[in-house]
XYZ file of C-alpha atoms in Angstrom:
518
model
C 28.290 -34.214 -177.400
C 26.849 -34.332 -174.379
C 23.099 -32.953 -176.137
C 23.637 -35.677 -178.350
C 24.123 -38.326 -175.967
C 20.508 -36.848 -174.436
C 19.097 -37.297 -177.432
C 20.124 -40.726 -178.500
C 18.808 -41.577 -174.994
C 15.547 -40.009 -175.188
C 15.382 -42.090 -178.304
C 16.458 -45.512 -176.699
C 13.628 -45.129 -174.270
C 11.090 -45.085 -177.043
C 12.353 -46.830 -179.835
C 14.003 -49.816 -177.066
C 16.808 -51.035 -179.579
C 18.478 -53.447 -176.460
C 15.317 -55.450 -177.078
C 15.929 -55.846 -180.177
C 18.963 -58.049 -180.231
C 20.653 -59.639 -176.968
C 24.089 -58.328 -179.083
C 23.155 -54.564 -179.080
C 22.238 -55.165 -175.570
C 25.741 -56.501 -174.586
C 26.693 -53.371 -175.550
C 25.607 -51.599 -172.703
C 23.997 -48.290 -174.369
C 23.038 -46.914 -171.185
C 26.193 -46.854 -169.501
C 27.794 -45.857 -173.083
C 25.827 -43.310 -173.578
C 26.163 -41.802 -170.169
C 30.234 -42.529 -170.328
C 29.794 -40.147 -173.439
C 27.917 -38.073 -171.303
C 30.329 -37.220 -168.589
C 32.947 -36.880 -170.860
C 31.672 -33.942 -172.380
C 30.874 -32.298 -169.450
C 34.615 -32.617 -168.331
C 35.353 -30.783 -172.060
C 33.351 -27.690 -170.940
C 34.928 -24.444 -170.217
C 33.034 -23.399 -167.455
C 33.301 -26.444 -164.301
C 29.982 -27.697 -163.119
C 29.044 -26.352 -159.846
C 26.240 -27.439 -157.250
C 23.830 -24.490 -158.147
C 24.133 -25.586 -161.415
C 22.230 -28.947 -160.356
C 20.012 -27.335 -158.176
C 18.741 -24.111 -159.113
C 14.947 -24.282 -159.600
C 12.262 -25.205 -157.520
C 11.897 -28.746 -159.812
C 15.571 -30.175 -158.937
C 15.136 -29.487 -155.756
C 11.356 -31.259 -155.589
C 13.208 -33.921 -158.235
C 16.162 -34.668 -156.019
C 13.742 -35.279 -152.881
C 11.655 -37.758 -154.842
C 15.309 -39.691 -155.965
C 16.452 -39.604 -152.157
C 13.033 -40.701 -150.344
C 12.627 -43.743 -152.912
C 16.137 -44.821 -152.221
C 15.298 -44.463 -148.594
C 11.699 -46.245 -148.120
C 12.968 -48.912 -150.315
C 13.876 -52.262 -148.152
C 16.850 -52.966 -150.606
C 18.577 -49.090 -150.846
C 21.135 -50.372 -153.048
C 19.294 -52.094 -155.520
C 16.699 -49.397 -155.803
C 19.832 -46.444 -156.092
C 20.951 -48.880 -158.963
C 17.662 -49.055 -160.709
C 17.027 -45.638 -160.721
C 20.590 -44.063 -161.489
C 20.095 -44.107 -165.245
C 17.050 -41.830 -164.056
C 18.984 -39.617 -161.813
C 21.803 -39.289 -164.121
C 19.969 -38.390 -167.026
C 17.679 -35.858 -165.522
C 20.192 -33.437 -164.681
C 22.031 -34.296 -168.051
C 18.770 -32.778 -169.506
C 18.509 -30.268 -167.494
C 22.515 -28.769 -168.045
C 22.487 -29.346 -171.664
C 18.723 -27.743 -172.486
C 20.274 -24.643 -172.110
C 19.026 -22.586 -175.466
C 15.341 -22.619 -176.803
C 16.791 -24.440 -180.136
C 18.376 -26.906 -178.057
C 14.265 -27.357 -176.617
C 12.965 -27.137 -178.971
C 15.315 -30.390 -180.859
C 14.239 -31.824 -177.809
C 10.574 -31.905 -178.503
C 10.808 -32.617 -181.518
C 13.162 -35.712 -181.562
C 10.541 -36.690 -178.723
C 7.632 -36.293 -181.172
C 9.625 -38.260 -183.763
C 10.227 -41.069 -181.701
C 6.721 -41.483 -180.424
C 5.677 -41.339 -184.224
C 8.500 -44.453 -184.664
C 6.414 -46.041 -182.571
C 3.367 -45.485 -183.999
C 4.888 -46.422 -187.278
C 6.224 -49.811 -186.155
C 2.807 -50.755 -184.482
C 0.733 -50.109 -187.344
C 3.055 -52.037 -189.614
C 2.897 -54.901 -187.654
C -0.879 -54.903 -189.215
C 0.046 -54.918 -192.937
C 2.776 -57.745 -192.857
C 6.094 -55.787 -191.749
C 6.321 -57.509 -188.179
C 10.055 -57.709 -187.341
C 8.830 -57.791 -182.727
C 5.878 -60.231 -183.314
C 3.153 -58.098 -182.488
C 0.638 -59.463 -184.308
C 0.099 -62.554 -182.823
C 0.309 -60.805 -179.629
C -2.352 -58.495 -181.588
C -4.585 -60.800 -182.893
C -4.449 -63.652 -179.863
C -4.275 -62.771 -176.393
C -5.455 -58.940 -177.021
C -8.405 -59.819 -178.947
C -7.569 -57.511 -182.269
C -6.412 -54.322 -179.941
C -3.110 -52.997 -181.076
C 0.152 -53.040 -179.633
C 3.804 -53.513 -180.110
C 5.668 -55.767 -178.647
C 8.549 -54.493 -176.955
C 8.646 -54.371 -172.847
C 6.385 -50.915 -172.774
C 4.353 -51.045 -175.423
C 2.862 -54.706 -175.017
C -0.133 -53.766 -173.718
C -2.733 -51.805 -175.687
C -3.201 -48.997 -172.921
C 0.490 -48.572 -172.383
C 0.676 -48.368 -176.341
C -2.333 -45.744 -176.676
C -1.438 -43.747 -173.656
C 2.010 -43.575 -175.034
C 1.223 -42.000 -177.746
C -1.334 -39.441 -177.346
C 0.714 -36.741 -175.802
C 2.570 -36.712 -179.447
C -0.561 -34.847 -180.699
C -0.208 -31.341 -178.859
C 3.668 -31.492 -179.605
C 2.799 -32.301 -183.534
C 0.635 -29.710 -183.218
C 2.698 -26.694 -181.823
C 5.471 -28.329 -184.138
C 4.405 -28.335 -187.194
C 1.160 -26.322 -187.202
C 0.952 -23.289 -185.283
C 1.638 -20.248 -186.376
C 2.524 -21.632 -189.572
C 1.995 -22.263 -193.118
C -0.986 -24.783 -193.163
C 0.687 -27.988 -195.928
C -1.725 -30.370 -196.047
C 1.033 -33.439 -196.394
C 1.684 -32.951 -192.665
C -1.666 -34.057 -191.974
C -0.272 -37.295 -192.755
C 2.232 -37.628 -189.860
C -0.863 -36.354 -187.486
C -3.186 -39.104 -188.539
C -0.474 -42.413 -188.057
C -0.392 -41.756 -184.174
C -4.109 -40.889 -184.016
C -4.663 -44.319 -186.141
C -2.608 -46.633 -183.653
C -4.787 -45.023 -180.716
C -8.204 -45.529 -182.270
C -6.707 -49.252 -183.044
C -6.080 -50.024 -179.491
C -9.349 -49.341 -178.076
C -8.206 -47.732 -174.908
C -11.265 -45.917 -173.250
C -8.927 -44.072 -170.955
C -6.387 -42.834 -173.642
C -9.690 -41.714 -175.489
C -10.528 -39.775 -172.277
C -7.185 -38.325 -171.988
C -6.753 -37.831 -175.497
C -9.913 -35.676 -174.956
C -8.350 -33.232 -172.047
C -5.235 -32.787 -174.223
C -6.739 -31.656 -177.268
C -9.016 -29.511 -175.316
C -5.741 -27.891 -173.127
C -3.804 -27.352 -176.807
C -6.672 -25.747 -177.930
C -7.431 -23.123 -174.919
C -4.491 -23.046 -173.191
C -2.447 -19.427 -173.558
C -6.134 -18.017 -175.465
C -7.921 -15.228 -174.774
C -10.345 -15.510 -171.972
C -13.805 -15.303 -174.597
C -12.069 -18.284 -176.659
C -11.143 -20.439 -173.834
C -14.658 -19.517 -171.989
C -16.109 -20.561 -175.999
C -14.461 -23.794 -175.675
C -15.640 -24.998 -172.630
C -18.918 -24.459 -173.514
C -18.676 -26.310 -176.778
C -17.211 -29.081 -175.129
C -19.487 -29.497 -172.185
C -22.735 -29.091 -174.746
C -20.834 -31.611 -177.313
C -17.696 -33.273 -175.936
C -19.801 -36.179 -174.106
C -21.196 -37.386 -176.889
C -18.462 -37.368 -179.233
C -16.370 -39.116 -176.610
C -19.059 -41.571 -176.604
C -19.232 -42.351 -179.797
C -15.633 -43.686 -180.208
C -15.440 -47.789 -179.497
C -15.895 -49.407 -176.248
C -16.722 -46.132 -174.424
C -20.127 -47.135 -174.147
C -18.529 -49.774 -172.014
C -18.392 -46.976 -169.215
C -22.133 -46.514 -168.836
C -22.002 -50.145 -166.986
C -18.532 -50.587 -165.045
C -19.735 -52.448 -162.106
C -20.214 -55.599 -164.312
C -16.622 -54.632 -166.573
C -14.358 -57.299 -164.906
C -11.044 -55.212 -166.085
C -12.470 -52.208 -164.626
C -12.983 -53.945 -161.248
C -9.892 -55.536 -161.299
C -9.287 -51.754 -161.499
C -10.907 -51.091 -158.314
C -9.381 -53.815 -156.540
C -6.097 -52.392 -157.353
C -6.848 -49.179 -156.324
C -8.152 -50.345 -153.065
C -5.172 -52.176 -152.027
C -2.808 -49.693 -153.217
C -4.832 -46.965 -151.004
C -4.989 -48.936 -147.592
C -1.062 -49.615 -148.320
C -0.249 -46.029 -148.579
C -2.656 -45.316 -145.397
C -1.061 -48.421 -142.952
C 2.774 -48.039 -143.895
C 5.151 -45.073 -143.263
C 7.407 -46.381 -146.331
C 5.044 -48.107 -148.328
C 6.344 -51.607 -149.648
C 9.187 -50.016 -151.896
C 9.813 -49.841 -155.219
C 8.248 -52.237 -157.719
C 6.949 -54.306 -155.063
C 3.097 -53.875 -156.179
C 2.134 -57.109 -157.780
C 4.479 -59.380 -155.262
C 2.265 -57.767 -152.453
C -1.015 -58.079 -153.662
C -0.344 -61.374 -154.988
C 0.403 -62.206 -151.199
C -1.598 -59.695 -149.163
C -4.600 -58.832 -151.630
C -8.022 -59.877 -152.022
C -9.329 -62.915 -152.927
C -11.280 -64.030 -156.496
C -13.783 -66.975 -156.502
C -12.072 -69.483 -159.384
C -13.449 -72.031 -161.258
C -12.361 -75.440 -161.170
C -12.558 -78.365 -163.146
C -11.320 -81.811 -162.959
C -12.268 -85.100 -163.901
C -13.851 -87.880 -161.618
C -16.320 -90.609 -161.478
C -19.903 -89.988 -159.941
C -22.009 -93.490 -159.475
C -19.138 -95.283 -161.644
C -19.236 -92.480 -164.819
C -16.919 -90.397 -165.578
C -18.340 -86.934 -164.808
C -16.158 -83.273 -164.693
C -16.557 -81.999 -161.384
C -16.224 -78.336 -161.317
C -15.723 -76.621 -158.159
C -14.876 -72.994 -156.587
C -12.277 -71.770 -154.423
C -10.804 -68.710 -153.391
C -7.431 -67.618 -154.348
C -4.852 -64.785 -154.478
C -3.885 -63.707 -157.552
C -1.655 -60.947 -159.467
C -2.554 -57.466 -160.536
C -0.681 -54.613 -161.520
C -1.874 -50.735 -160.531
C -3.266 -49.451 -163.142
C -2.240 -46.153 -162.077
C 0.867 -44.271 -161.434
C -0.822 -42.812 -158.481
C -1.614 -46.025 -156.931
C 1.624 -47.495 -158.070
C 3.204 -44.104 -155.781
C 1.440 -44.363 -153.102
C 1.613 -47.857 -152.179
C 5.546 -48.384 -153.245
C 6.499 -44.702 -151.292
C 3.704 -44.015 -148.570
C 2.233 -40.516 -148.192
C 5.553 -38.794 -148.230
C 6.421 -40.088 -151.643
C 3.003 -39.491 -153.123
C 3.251 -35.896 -151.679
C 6.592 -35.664 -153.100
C 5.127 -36.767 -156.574
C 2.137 -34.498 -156.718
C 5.154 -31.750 -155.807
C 6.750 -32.561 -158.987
C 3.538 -32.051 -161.478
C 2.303 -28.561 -159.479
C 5.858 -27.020 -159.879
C 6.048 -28.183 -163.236
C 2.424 -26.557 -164.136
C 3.543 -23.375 -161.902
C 6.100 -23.221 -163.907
C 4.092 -22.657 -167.562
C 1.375 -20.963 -165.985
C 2.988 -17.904 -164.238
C 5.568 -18.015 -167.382
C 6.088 -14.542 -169.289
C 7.268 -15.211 -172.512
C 8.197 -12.686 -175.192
C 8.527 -14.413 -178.616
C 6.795 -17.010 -180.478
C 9.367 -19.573 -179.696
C 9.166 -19.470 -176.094
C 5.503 -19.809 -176.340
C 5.378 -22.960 -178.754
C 7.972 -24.620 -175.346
C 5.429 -23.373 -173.023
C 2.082 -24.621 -174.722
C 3.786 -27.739 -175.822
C 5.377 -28.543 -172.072
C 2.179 -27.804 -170.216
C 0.021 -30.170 -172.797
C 2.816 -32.910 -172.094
C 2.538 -32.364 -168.058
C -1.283 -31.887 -167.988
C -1.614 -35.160 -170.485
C 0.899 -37.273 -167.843
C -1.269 -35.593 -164.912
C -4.316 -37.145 -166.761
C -2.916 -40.400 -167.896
C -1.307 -41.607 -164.151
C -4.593 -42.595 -162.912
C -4.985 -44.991 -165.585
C -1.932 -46.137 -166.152
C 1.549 -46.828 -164.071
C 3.859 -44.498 -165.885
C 6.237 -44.378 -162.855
C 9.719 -44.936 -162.785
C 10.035 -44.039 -166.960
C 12.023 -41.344 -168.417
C 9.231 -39.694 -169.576
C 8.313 -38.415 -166.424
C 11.566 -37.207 -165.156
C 12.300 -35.811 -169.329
C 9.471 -33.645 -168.727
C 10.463 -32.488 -165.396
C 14.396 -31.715 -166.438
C 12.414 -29.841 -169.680
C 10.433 -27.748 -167.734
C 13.421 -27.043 -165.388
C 15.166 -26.362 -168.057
C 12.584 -23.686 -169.242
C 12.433 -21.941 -165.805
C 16.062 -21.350 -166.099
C 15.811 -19.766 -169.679
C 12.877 -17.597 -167.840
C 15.320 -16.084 -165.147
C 18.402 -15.714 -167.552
C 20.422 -18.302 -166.298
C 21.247 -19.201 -170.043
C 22.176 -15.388 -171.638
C 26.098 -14.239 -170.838
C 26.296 -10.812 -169.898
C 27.207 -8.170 -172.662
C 30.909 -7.293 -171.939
C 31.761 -9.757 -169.451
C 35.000 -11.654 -170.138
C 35.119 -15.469 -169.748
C 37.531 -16.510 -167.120
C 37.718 -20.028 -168.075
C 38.853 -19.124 -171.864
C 42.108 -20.068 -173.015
C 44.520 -17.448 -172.971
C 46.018 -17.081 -176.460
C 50.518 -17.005 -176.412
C 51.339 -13.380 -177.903
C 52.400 -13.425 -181.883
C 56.021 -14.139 -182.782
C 55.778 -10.492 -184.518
C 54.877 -8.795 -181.164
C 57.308 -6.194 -180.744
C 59.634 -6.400 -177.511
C 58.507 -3.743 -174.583
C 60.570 -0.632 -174.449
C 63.142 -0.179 -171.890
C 62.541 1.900 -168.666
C 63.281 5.157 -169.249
C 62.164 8.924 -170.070
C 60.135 9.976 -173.495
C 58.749 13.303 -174.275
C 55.789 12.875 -176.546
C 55.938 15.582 -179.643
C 54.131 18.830 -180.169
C 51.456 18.714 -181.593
C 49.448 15.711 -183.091
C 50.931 12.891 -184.778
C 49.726 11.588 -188.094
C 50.540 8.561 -189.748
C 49.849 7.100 -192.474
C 48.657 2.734 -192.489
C 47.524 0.942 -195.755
C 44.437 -0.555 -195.069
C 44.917 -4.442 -194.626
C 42.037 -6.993 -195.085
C 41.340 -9.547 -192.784
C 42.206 -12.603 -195.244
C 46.021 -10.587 -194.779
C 46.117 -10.347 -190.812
C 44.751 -14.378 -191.009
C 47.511 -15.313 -193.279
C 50.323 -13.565 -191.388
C 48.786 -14.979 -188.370
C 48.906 -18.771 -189.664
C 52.525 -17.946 -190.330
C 53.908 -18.419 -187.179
C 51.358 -20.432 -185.815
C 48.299 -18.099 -183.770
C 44.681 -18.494 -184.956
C 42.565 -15.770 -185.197
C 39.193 -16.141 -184.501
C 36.335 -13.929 -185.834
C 34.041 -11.752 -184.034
C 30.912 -12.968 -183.969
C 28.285 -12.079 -186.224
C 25.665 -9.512 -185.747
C 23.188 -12.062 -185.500
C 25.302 -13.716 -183.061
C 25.217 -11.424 -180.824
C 21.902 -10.191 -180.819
C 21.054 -13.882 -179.857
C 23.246 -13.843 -177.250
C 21.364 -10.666 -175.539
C 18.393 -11.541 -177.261
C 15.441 -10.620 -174.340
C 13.873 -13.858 -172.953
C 10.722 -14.373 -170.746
C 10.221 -13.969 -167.311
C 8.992 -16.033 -164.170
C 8.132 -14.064 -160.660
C 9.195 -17.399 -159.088
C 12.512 -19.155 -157.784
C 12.019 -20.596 -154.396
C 9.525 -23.109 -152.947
C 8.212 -21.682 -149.970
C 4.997 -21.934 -147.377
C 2.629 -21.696 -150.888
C 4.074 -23.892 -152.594
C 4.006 -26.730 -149.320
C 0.284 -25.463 -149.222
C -0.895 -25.884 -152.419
C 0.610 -29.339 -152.414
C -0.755 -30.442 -149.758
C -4.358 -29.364 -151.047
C -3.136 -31.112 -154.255
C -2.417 -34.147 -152.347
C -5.725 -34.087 -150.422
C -7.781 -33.423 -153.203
C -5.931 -36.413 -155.393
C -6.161 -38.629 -152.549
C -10.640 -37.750 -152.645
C -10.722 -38.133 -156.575
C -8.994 -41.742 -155.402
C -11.745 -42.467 -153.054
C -14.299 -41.636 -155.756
C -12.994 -43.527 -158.020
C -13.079 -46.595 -155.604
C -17.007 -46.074 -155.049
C -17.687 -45.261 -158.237
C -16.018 -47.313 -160.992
């Protein structure tokens, strides 16, 4: 139950049902579903323990993200409140993904909700508009898609959204498979609704991801192959897609600058204070401490008796958002929580790059998880993905994943579980012989038993009231001590601190660059 609950979760994020009606959302499905949650951890047989929470090097990097945002925030309660259903669920993910089927459902009820989405914004286009999005479409958005619920009303939120669906559709349905050509179909929806927003940096990131599903786990010659192709070809293709020629002149692109601006702001934040400005607190800061535009004004007046609009210019603060989850990091946590957050992605991609796996299914998690982290890696510097489920889902899967790799998840052949019920002995059992001395015969003893079928010893059984249970199946138990992968990796130690910090450093440059050069 507990899986489920996960799952109808994951979904909720996507697919945003509490938008849909205030009544649903009087419900409460958050706190339902995590009610539901809890309860079916209590049915377990096995108690939860604390190195069942923390037992790879993600929860521990996860848990020190939760902790320092609660702590640099100004309002610590609020902030532990807004991010509990985070919290919570993470480690709900990360206890119930315990099985590569239970993964792989995982992925692919994620890949089915994205596709929802993708569904619901292109039929907004052909008359079945039950959100409004296309006058939010067609007005203020200037014919670039998007749906209009809370995280989709924007086209790059909508585009970025949806391209990491293409490397899980793709290890999903396609690989290693039987090619069916009617699949193509449920490929092409979500590549549609990106081409019909227009997003120049989901095309860009679209780009790495298709390139990382296609080399990632190759041999050396085809991923050395690819690159080439890509660097001789991939420019121009990109190019060719709509408003990427747009890039060629981004000093005079007024949403790119607005860009920069951000980015600016957020970076001298992160530099000047300790804490940053906590939590969400972005826009209400550079609305009050950012740069100023030049505005035009107009009002009417009389000049030599006529009346004459008099347009002047002032300078004013105004709003902007940060366009990046990097920026949006920095600035709301300081240096320590953007270190923390880098932390998160390289143990993730440690994770699926040192993993050894030994079957196809193992793989397909692997290649699909590190095209999910790699795309979010990508994606954060255009847009401000922080604080969603998404990122800490594909944390808690990758977690989960490094568990399966050190055989947290396989019961040892032979070993008895404590925590089973022990069954009352039959009615039929006969009473114990009294103390005393018995010679045993000469000889051996023979004797003589019908055989009796099992339908026989389950009916007899019934009778006075003990259920048997069968022995599991031969398939059963090879899954049980089926042989999994392997990772050469538990602990975070000195390497791990010092490849983050390079990380960190070298992030922090590509944000300088960016600055000069957009």
């Amino acid at each position: 139950m507990d899986f489920v609950a996960l799952l109808l979760f994951l979904a909720m994020q996507y697919l945003r049902p509490q938008e849909w009606s205030s009544a649903f959302n009087a419900l409460r499905p958050v706190q339902v579903l995590a009610l539901l949650s809890i309860w079916a951890m209590f049915q377990r047989k096995k108690p939860i323990r604390a190195k069942d929470l923390w037992s790879s090097p993600q929860d521990y990097v996860v848990t020190a993200y939760f902790v320092w945002t609660v702590y640099a925030s100004p309002t610590h309660k609020d902030t532990w409140w807004a991010i509990f259903p985070l919290v919570f669920f993470y480690f709900i993910a990360v206890l119930t993904l315990n099985s590569l089927p239970r993964m792989k459902t995982f992925l692919s009820v994620w890949a089915a909700s994205i596709v929802a989405v993708a569904v619901l914004a292109l039929a907004s286009t052909v008359g079945f508009d039950p959100f409004g999005s296309a006058d939010l479409t067609n007005g203020p958005m200037k014919g670039r898609l998007v749906l209009n619920l809370s995280i989709f009303n924007n086209p790059n939120s909508l585009a970025h959204g949806l391209v990491p669906v293409i490397p899980m559709l793709f290890y999903l349905l396609f690989w290693k498979r039987v090619f069916a050509k009617p699949l193509l179909a449920i490929v092409i929806i979500p590549i549609t609704a990106i081409l019909m927003t227009l997003s120049k940096g989901a095309f860009v990131s679209g780009a790495v991801v298709i390139f990382a599903t296609l080399t990632f786990g190759r041999p050396k010659t085809v991923q050395i192959t690819m690159a080439v192709l890509a660097a001789m070809f991939g420019g121009t293709m990109l190019y060719a897609l709509p408003r990427m020629n747009e890039l060629r002149d981004t000093k005079n692109d007024e949403a790119i600058q607005g860009r920069v601006a951000a980015f600016t702001f957020g970076l001298k934040q992160m530099e000047t204070l300790t804490y940053g400005h906590g939590l969400g607190n972005f826009s209400p800061n550079f609305l009050k401490y950012g740069p100023l535009k030049r505005e035009k004004r107009a009002r009417m007046g009389q000049v030599n008796g006529r009346a004459t609009i008099i347009v002047t210019y002032v300078w004013v603060h105004y709003s902007k958002a940060p366009h990046s989850g990097y920026v949006q990091n920095g600035s709301d946590l300081g240096y320590t929580g953007f270190f923390i957050f880098i932390g998160i992605l390289y143990t993730c991609l440690r994770t699926l790059v040192m993993a050894k796996t030994v079957n196809d299914e193992e793989e397909l998690i692997r290649r699909t998880l590190f095209a999910v982290v790699l795309w979010y890696a990508v994606s954060s510097w255009m847009v401000d993905f922080c604080y969603r489920s998404t990122f800490f889902f594909l944390a808690a899967a990758t977690s989960a994943f490094h568990r399966h790799l050190r055989g947290q998840f396989v019961a040892t052949p032979g070993e008895p579980d404590e925590d089973a019920p022990e069954l009352p002995a039959p009615a039929w059992h006969p009473e114990p012989l009294p103390a005393g001395n018995f010679s045993a015969p000469d000889g051996p003893v023979t004797i003589d038993v019908a055989p009796v079928s099992v339908e026989t010893v389950k009916e007899a059984a019934s009778a006075v009231g003990v259920q048997v249970e069968a022995a599991p199946s031969t398939d059963e138990a090879a899954t049980a001590t089926a042989p999994h992968g392997s990772i050469n990796w538990q602990r975070l130690g000195l390497i791990d601190l010092g490849m983050t910090y390079l990380l960190t450093t070298l992030a922090i440059r590509f944000w300088r660059y960016l600055i000069l050069n957009m």
